[in-house]
XYZ file of C-alpha atoms in Angstrom:
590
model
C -11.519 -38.990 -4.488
C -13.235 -36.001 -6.192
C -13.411 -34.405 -2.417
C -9.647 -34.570 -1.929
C -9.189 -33.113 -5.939
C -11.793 -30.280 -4.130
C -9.464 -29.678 -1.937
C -6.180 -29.883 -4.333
C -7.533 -27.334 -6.870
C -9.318 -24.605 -4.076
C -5.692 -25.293 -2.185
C -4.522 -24.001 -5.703
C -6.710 -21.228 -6.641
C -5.874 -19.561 -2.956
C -2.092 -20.156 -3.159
C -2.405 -18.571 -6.775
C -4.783 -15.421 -5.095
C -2.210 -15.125 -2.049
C 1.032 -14.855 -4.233
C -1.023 -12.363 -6.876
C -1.620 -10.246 -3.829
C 2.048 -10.372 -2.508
C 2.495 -9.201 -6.093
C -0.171 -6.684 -5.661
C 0.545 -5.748 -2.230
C 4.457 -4.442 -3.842
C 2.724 -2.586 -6.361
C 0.608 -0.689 -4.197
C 3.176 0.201 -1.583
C 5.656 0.974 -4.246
C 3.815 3.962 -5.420
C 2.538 6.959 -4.294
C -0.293 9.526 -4.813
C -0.439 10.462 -8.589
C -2.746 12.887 -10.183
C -6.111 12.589 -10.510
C -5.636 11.164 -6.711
C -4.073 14.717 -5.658
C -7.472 16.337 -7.294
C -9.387 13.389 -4.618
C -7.508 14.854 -2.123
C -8.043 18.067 -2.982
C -11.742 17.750 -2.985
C -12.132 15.869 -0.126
C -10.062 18.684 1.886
C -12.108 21.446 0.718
C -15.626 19.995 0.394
C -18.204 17.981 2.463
C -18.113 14.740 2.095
C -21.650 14.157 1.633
C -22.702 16.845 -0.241
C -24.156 16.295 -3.771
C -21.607 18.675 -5.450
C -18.965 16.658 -4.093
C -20.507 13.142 -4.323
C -21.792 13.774 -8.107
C -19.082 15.786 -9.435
C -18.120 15.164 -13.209
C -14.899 13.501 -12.966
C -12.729 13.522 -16.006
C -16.527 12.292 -17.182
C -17.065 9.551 -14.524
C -19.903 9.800 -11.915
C -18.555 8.102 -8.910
C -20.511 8.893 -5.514
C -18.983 5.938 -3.340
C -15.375 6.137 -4.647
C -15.630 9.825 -4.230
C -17.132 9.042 -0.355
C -14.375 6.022 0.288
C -11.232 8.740 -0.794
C -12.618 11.290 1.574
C -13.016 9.162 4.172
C -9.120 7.702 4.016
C -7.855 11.422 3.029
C -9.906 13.107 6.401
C -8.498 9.878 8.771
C -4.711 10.676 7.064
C -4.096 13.373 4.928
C -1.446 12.949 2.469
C -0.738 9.321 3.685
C -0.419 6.868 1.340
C -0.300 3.698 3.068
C -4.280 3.649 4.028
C -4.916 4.127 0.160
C -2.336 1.801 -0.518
C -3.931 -0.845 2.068
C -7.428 0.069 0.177
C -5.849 -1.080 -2.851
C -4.696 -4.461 -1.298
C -8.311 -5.161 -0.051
C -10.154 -3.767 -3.030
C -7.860 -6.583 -5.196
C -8.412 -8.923 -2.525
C -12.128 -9.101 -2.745
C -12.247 -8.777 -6.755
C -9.974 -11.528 -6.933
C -12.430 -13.717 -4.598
C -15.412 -12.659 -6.165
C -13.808 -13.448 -9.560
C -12.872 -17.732 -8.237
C -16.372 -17.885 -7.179
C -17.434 -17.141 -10.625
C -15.374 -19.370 -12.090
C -16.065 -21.613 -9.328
C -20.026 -21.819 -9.898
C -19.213 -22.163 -13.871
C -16.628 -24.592 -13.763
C -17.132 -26.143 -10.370
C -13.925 -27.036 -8.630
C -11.898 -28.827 -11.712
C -8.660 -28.428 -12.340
C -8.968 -26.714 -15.560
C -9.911 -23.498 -13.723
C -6.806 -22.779 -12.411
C -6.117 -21.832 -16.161
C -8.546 -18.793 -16.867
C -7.790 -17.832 -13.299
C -4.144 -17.779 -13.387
C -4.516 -15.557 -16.711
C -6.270 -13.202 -14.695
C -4.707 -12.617 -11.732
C -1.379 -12.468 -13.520
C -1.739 -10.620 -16.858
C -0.204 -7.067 -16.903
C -2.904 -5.781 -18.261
C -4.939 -5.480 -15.346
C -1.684 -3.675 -13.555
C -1.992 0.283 -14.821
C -5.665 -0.167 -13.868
C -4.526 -1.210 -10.209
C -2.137 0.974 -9.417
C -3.403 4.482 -9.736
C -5.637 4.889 -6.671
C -8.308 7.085 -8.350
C -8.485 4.203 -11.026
C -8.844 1.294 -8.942
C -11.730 3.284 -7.122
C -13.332 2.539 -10.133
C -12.077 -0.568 -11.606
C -12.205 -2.890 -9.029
C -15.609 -2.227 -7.405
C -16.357 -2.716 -10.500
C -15.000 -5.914 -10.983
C -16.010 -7.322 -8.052
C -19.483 -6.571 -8.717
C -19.514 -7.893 -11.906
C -18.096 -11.439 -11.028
C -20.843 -11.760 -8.114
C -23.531 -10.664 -10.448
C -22.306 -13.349 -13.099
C -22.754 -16.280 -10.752
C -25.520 -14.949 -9.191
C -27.052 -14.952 -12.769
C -26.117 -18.502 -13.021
C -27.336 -19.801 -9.613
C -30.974 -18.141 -10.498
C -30.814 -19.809 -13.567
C -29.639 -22.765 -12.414
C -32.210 -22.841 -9.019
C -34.704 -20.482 -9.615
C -33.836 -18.946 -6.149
C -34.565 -15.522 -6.498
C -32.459 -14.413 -3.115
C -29.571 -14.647 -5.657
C -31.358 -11.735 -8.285
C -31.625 -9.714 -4.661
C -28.333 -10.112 -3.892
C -27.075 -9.442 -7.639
C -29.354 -6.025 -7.912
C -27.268 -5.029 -4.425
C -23.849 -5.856 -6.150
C -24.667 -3.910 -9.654
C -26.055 -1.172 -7.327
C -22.401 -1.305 -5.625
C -20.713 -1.240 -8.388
C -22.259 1.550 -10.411
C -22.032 3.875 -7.438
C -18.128 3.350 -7.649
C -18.439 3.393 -11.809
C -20.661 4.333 -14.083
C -18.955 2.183 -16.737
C -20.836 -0.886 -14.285
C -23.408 -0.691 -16.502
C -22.379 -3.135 -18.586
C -22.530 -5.679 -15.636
C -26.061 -6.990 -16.866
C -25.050 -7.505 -20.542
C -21.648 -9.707 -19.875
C -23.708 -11.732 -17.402
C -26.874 -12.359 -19.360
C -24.083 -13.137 -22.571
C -22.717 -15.663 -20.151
C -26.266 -17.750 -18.791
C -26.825 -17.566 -22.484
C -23.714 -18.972 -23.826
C -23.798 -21.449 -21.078
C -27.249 -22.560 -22.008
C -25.880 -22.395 -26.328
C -23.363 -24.747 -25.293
C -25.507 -26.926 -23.475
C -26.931 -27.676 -26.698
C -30.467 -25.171 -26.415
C -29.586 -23.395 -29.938
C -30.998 -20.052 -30.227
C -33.636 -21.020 -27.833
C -31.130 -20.067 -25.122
C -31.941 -16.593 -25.316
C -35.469 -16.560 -24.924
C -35.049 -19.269 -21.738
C -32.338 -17.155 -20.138
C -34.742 -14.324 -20.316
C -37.407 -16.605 -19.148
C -36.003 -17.758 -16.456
C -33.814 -14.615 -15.094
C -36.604 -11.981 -15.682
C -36.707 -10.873 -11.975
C -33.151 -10.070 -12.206
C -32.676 -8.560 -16.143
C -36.040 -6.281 -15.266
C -34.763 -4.500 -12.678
C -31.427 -4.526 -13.688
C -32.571 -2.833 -16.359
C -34.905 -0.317 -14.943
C -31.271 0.721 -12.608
C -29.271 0.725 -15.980
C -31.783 3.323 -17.649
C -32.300 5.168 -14.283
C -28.250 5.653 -14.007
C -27.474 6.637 -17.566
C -30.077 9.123 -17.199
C -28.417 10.334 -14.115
C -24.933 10.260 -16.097
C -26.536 12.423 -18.569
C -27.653 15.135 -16.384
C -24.123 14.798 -14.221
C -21.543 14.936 -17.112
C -20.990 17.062 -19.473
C -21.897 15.783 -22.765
C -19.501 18.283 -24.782
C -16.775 15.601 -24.382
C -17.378 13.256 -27.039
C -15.613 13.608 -29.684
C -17.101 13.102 -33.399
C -12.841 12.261 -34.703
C -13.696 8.537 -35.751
C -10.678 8.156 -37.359
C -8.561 8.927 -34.352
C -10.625 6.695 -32.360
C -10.536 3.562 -34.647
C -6.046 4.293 -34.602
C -6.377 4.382 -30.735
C -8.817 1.095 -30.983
C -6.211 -0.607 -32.994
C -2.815 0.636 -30.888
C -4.685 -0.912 -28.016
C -5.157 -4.172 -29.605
C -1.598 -4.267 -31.417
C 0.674 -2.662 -28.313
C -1.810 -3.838 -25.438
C -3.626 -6.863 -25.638
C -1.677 -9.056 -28.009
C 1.524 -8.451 -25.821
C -0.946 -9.365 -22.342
C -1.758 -12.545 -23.846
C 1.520 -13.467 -23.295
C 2.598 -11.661 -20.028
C 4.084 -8.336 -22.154
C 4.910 -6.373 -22.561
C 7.789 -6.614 -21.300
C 9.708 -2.758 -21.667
C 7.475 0.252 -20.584
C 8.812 3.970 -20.873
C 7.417 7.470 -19.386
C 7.364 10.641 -19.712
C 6.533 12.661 -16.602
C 4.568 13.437 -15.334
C 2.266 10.960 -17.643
C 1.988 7.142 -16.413
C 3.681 4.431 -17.842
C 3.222 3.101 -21.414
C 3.682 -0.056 -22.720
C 6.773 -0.696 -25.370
C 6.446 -4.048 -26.292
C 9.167 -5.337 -29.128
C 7.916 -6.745 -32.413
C 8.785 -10.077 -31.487
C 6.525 -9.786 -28.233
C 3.371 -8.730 -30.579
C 4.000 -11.372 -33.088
C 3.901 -13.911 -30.539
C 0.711 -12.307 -28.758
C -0.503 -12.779 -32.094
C 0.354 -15.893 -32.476
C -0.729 -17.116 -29.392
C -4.315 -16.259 -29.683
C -4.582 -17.571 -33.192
C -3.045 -21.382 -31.811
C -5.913 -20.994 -29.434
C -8.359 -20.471 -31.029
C -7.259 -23.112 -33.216
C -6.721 -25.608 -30.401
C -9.910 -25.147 -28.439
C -11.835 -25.437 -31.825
C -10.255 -28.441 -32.626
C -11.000 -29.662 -28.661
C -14.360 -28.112 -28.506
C -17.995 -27.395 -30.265
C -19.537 -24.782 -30.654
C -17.354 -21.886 -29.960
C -17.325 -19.552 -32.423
C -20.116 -18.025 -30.170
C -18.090 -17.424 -27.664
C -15.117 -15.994 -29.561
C -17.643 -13.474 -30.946
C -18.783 -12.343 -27.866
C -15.360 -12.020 -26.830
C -14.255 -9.624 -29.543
C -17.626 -7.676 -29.496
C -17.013 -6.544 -25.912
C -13.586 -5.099 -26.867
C -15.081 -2.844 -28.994
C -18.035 -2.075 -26.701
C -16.080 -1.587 -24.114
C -12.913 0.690 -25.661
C -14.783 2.573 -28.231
C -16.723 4.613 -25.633
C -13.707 5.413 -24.350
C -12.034 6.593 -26.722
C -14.719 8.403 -28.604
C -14.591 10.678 -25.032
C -10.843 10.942 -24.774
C -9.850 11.160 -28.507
C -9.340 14.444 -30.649
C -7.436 15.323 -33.175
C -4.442 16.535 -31.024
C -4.887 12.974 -28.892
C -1.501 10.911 -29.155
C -1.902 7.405 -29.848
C 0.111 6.303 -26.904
C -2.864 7.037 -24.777
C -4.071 3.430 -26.065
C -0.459 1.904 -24.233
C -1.457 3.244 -21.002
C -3.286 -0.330 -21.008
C -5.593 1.970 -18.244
C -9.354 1.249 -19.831
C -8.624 -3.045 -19.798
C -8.955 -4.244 -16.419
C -12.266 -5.264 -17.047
C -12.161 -6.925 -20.185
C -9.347 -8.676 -18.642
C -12.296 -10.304 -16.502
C -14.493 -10.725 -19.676
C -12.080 -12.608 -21.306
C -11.422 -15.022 -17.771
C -15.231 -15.262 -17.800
C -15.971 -16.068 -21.076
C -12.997 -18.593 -20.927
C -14.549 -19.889 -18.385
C -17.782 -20.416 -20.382
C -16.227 -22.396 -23.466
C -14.612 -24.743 -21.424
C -18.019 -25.992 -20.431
C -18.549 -26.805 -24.027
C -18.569 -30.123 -25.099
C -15.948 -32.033 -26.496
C -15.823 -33.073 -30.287
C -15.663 -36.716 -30.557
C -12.069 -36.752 -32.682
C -9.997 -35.207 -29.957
C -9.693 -37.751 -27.417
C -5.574 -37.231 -27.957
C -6.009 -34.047 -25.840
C -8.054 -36.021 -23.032
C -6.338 -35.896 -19.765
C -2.917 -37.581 -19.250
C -0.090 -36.723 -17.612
C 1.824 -35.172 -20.637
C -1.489 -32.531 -21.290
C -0.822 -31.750 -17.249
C 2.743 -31.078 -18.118
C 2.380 -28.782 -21.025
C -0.506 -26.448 -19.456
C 1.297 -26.320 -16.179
C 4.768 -25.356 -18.296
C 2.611 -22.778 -20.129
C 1.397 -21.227 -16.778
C 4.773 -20.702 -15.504
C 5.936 -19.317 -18.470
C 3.125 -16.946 -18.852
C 3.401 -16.004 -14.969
C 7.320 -15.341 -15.533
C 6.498 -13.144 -18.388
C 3.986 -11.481 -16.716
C 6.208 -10.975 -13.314
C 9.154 -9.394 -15.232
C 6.849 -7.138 -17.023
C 4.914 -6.014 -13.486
C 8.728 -5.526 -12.235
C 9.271 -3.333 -15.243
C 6.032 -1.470 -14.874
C 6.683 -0.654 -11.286
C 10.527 0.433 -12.017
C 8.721 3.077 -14.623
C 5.812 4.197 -12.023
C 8.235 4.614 -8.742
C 9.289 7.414 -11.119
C 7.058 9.906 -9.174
C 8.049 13.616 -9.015
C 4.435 13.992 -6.397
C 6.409 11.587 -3.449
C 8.930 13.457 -2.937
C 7.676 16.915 -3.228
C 4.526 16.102 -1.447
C 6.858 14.935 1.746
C 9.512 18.156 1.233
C 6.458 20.796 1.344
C 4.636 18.739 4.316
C 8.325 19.531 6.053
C 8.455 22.937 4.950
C 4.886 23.563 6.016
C 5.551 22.254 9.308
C 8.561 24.273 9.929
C 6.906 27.558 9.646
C 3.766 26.287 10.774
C 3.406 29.318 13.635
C 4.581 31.818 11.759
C 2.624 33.989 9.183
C 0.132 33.189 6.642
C 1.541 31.154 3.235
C 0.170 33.272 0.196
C -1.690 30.659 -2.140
C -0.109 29.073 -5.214
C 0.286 26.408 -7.726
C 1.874 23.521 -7.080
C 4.971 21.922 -9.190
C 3.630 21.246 -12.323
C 5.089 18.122 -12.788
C 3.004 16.830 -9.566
C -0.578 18.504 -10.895
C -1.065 21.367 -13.107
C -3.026 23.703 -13.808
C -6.205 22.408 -16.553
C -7.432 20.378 -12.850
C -7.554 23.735 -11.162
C -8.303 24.554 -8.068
C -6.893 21.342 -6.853
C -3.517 22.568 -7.514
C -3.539 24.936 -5.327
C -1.768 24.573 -2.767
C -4.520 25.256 -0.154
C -6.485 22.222 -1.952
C -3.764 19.807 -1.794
C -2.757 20.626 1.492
C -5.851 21.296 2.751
C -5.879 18.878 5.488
C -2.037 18.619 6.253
C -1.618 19.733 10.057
C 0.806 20.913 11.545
C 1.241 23.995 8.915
C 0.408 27.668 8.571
C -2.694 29.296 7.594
C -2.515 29.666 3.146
C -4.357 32.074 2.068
C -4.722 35.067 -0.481
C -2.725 37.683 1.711
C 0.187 37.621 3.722
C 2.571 39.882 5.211
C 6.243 37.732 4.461
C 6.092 36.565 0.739
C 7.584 33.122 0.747
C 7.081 30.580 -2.574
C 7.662 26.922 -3.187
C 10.505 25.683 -5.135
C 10.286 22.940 -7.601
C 11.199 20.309 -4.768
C 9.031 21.538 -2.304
C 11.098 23.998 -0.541
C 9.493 27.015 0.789
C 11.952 29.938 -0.141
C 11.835 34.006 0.807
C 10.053 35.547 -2.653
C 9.574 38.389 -4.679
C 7.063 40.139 -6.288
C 8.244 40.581 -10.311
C 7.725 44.170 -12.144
C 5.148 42.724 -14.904
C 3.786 45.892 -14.090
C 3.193 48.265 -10.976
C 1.299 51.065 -9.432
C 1.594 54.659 -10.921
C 2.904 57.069 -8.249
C -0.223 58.497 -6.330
C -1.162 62.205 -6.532
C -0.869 63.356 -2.806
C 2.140 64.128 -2.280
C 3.699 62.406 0.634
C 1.236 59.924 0.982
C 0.107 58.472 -3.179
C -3.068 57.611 -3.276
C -5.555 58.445 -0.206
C -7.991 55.610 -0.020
C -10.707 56.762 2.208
C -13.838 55.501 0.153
C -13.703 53.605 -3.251
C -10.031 54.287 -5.198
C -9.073 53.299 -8.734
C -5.165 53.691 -8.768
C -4.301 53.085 -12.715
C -1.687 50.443 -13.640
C 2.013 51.385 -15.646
C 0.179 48.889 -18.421
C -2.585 46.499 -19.271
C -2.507 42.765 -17.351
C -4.336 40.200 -19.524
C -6.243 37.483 -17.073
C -4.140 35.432 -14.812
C -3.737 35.519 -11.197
C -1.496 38.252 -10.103
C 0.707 38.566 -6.820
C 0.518 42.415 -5.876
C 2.688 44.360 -3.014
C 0.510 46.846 -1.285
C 2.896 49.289 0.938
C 0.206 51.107 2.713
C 0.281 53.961 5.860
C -3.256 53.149 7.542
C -4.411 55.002 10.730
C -6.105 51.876 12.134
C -6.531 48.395 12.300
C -9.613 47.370 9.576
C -9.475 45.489 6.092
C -10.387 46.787 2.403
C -11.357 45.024 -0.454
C -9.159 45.135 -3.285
C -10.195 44.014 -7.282
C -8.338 44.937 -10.709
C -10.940 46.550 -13.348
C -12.233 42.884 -13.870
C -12.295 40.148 -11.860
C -13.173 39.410 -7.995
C -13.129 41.074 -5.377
C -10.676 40.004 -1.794
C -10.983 40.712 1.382
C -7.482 42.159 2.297
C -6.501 42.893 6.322
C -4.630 45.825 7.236
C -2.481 47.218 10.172
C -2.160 50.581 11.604
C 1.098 52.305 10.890
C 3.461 51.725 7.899
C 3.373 48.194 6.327
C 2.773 46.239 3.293
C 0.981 43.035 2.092
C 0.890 40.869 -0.400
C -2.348 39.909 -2.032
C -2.653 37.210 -4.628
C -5.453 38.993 -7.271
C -7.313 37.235 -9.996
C -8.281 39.014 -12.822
C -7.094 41.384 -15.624
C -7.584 45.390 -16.441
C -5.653 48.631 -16.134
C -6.119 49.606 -12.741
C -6.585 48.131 -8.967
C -9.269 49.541 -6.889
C -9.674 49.693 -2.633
C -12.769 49.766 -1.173
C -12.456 50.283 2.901
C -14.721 48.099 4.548
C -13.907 49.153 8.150
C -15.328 52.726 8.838
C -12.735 55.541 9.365
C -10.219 53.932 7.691
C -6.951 55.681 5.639
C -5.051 54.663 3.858
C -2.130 55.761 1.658
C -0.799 53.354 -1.018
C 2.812 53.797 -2.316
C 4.043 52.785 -5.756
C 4.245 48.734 -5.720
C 5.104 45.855 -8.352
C 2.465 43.809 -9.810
C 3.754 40.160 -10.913
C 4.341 36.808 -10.123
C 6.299 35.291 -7.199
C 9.906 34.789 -7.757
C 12.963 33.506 -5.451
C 14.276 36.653 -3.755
């Protein structure tokens, strides 16, 4: 009874969506926070969460408003906690993944043979680097999720003529651009797929101008947002990244293809190796690229030989790789750019969902008349259900693989040491600012390596700031140690004798040599007559605001800048000061 093989194959697809999100749900509580989600965090601790500098911020050249607003959110509620991005993850996949049967569902209606294009996709490892970095996923699968309800919305109007489905397709592109700007190409893969749909059908070429006939309330509009958010991308990013190295983008285009996709095809890649603090790249073994290669060529073979009309659809297929990639790569590429960028597998998520869709499409296609010996039987159920468990075995070892590689975090457990160390010294006096390790965030993203932008939110811990009266540093695991200032260079001796230099109004005291620009830990030992603060600068650079107590002390000022000399400026009237010789460094482990 076709209600009762309804039931068999949607009884399928969810077991299929609940076991991909066990697999997913390991993944994302495997891992921890990992780069660009530190400089999130870091953000979203020192900046309002709904003000336009932190909502449109170029990103590493994304424009991003609602992921920006969704990481703030979960980083305000818990600071430093992974498991509510980690849940976010789980949900995020969760509705992509529906979003994506219901596509396939409204192309293919509920026959078996869907259980095919959606098994590829909820399995392949090359949606998995995409997934697992929280910043990523902010993007990706928003993104995905829009674009699979937009595709069968696209249909349904098409198919109806109801235009509540080009309303409710306009609100999921407008979703999914403000989590990615790369959603832009949500219109173009679903008008390719009413049109292909319609090709196959048997329209001919007229199937353009009737899918633009027929969807124009949706493709005008969607259209008018497209223009209206690339010109908003233009203003946001900065347009200096694009790189002009074709050469180097065309090698990176092809290491993708070779060491990326032709290994997914087949659940590779198998063997992934790191360097950290980098993520994961994919290894795969000659023998796992011949065979994506081969794979791909038998089937494109096969469903020629079962099908009509699909070179189409093929075309379209290997158009959007290049659409999609080049971009990419053209804004991360230079000469110095090494080619196992392209193994990240990090930019595929979504033609991973292409590719389902698109599969999706040519097995609407008609059959050619001399291949009844592939009609259904029970020996055609065997062998596609035997390939699907192979496929999903391959693809499980890889994911186990993959997430053996990316538990190789250095940020966990240093992010959990210094939340300790913070917490232990948490009423005593102010930390002095610093970089964190560098293997957890370094210093090209700063400020949010700071450790008063990473830890911005943590409670309980003690005020970090740029002075402090106990010098203390963190160690490469976290640990908050007792520190010294080094002798890069120091204060000359004063020229009042038994006090140095008497700082009543503005004071240049000259340096033992030159510092070039950096940011510079100084030790101030001061005799002041009163409580007050001055503000302190080298010969160029900022100025700080530095406190000061009566009586014989010293503090410790972290300086940015460069010059020959460090001037004092009292800002508190009747204030004295005399400054002793002191070393001018960095922090080092007393």
């Amino acid at each position: 009874m076709p209600f009762a093989r309804t039931n068999r194959v949607a009884v399928a697809a969810a077991a299929l969506i609940v076991v991909h999100l066990v697999v997913r749900s390991v993944l994302a509580f495997g891992g921890d926070f990992y780069w660009d989600d530190l400089i999130l965090v870091g953000r979203a601790g020192t900046q309002g969460l709904f003000s336009p500098s932190y909502l449109f911020d170029d990103h590493d050249g994304h424009v991003m408003p609602a992921a920006f607003l969704l990481a703030g959110i979960l980083t305000k509620l818990a600071p430093l906690n992974w498991f509510w991005p980690a849940l976010s993850l789980v949900i995020l996949q969760a509705l992509a993944s529906l979003s994506l049967l219901r596509a396939l569902r409204v192309i293919l209606s509920w026959r078996p043979v869907l259980l095919v294009p959606l098994t590829f996709a909820l399995f392949t490892p090359l949606a998995v680097p995409g997934f697992t970095g929280w910043s990523a996923a902010l993007n990706s699968l928003p993104m995905l999720t829009a674009m699979c309800w937009f595709v069968a919305d696209a249909v349904l109007l098409d198919r109806t003529g109801n235009r509540r489905y080009a309303v409710t397709a306009m609100c999921a592109f407008l979703g999914g651009l403000l989590f990615f700007e790369k959603s832009v190409v949500i219109p173009f893969v679903a008008f390719a797929v009413v049109t292909l749909l319609a090709y196959l059908r048997g329209d001919g070429w007229s199937a353009l101008e009737r899918t633009w006939r027929r969807g124009a309330v949706l493709w005008v509009p969607a259209a008018a947002l497209t223009a209206a958010w690339i010109a908003l991308y233009l203003v946001v990013v900065d347009q200096k990244r694009w790189s002009t190295d074709l050469s180097m983008t065309w090698s990176l285009l092809q290491r993708s293809f070779t060491h990326g996709v032709l290994p997914g095809l087949v659940g590779g890649p198998w063997h992934w190796d790191r360097w950290v603090p980098s993520s994961p790249w994919a290894e795969p073994s000659s023998f796992v690229i011949w065979l994506g290669a081969w794979a791909p060529a038998a089937t494109v073979a096969l469903t020629c030989f079962r099908k009509q009309r699909l070179g189409l659809v093929w075309l379209t297929l290997l158009g959007y790789l290049a659409a999609s990639e080049v971009p990419i790569y053209l804004m991360r590429s230079s000469a110095f750019t090494a080619l196992l960028l392209a193994q990240t597998l990090r930019y595929l998520p979504d033609l991973v969902v292409v590719a389902t869709l698109l599969a999706a499409v040519g097995l609407t296609a008609p059959n050619r008349p001399g291949s009844t010996s592939l009609d259904s039987s029970a020996r055609r159920t065997a062998v596609v259900a035997l390939t699907l468990a192979l496929f999903v075995g391959s693809s499980l070892v890889s994911t186990a693989n993959y997430l053996r590689s990316w538990r190789n975090n250095p940020a966990s457990p240093y992010i959990a040491t210094v939340k300790e160390s913070l917490a232990a010294v948490a009423d005593g006096p102010a930390v002095l600012d610093q970089e964190v390790d560098p293997l957890v965030l370094q210093n090209v993203v700063r400020p949010e390596n700071l450790l008063s932008h990473m830890f911005a939110l943590v409670r309980p811990r003690p005020e970090i700031g740029s002075t402090t009266t106990q010098l203390r540093m963190l160690d490469r695991y976290g640990h908050l140690l007792d520190a010294q200032v080094t002798w890069v260079r120091a204060l000359t001796e004063g020229p009042v004798p038994g006090c140095g230099y008497l700082v009543q109004s503005t004071q240049t005291m000259p340096l033992t040599g030159p510092l070039l620009p950096a940011d510079w830990i100084v030790e101030l030992n001061y005799l002041a007559n009163t409580e007050g603060a001055v503000w302190a600068s080298f010969t160029n650079g900022p100025r700080i605001k530095v406190p000061v107590r009566p009586g014989l002390n010293r503090v410790f000022i972290r300086l940015p800048g460069s010059g020959n000399s460090l001037t004092l400026q009292p800002i508190t009237q009747s204030l004295s000061l005399c400054v002793a010789v002191g070393p001018v460094g960095a922090l080092a482990p007393r």
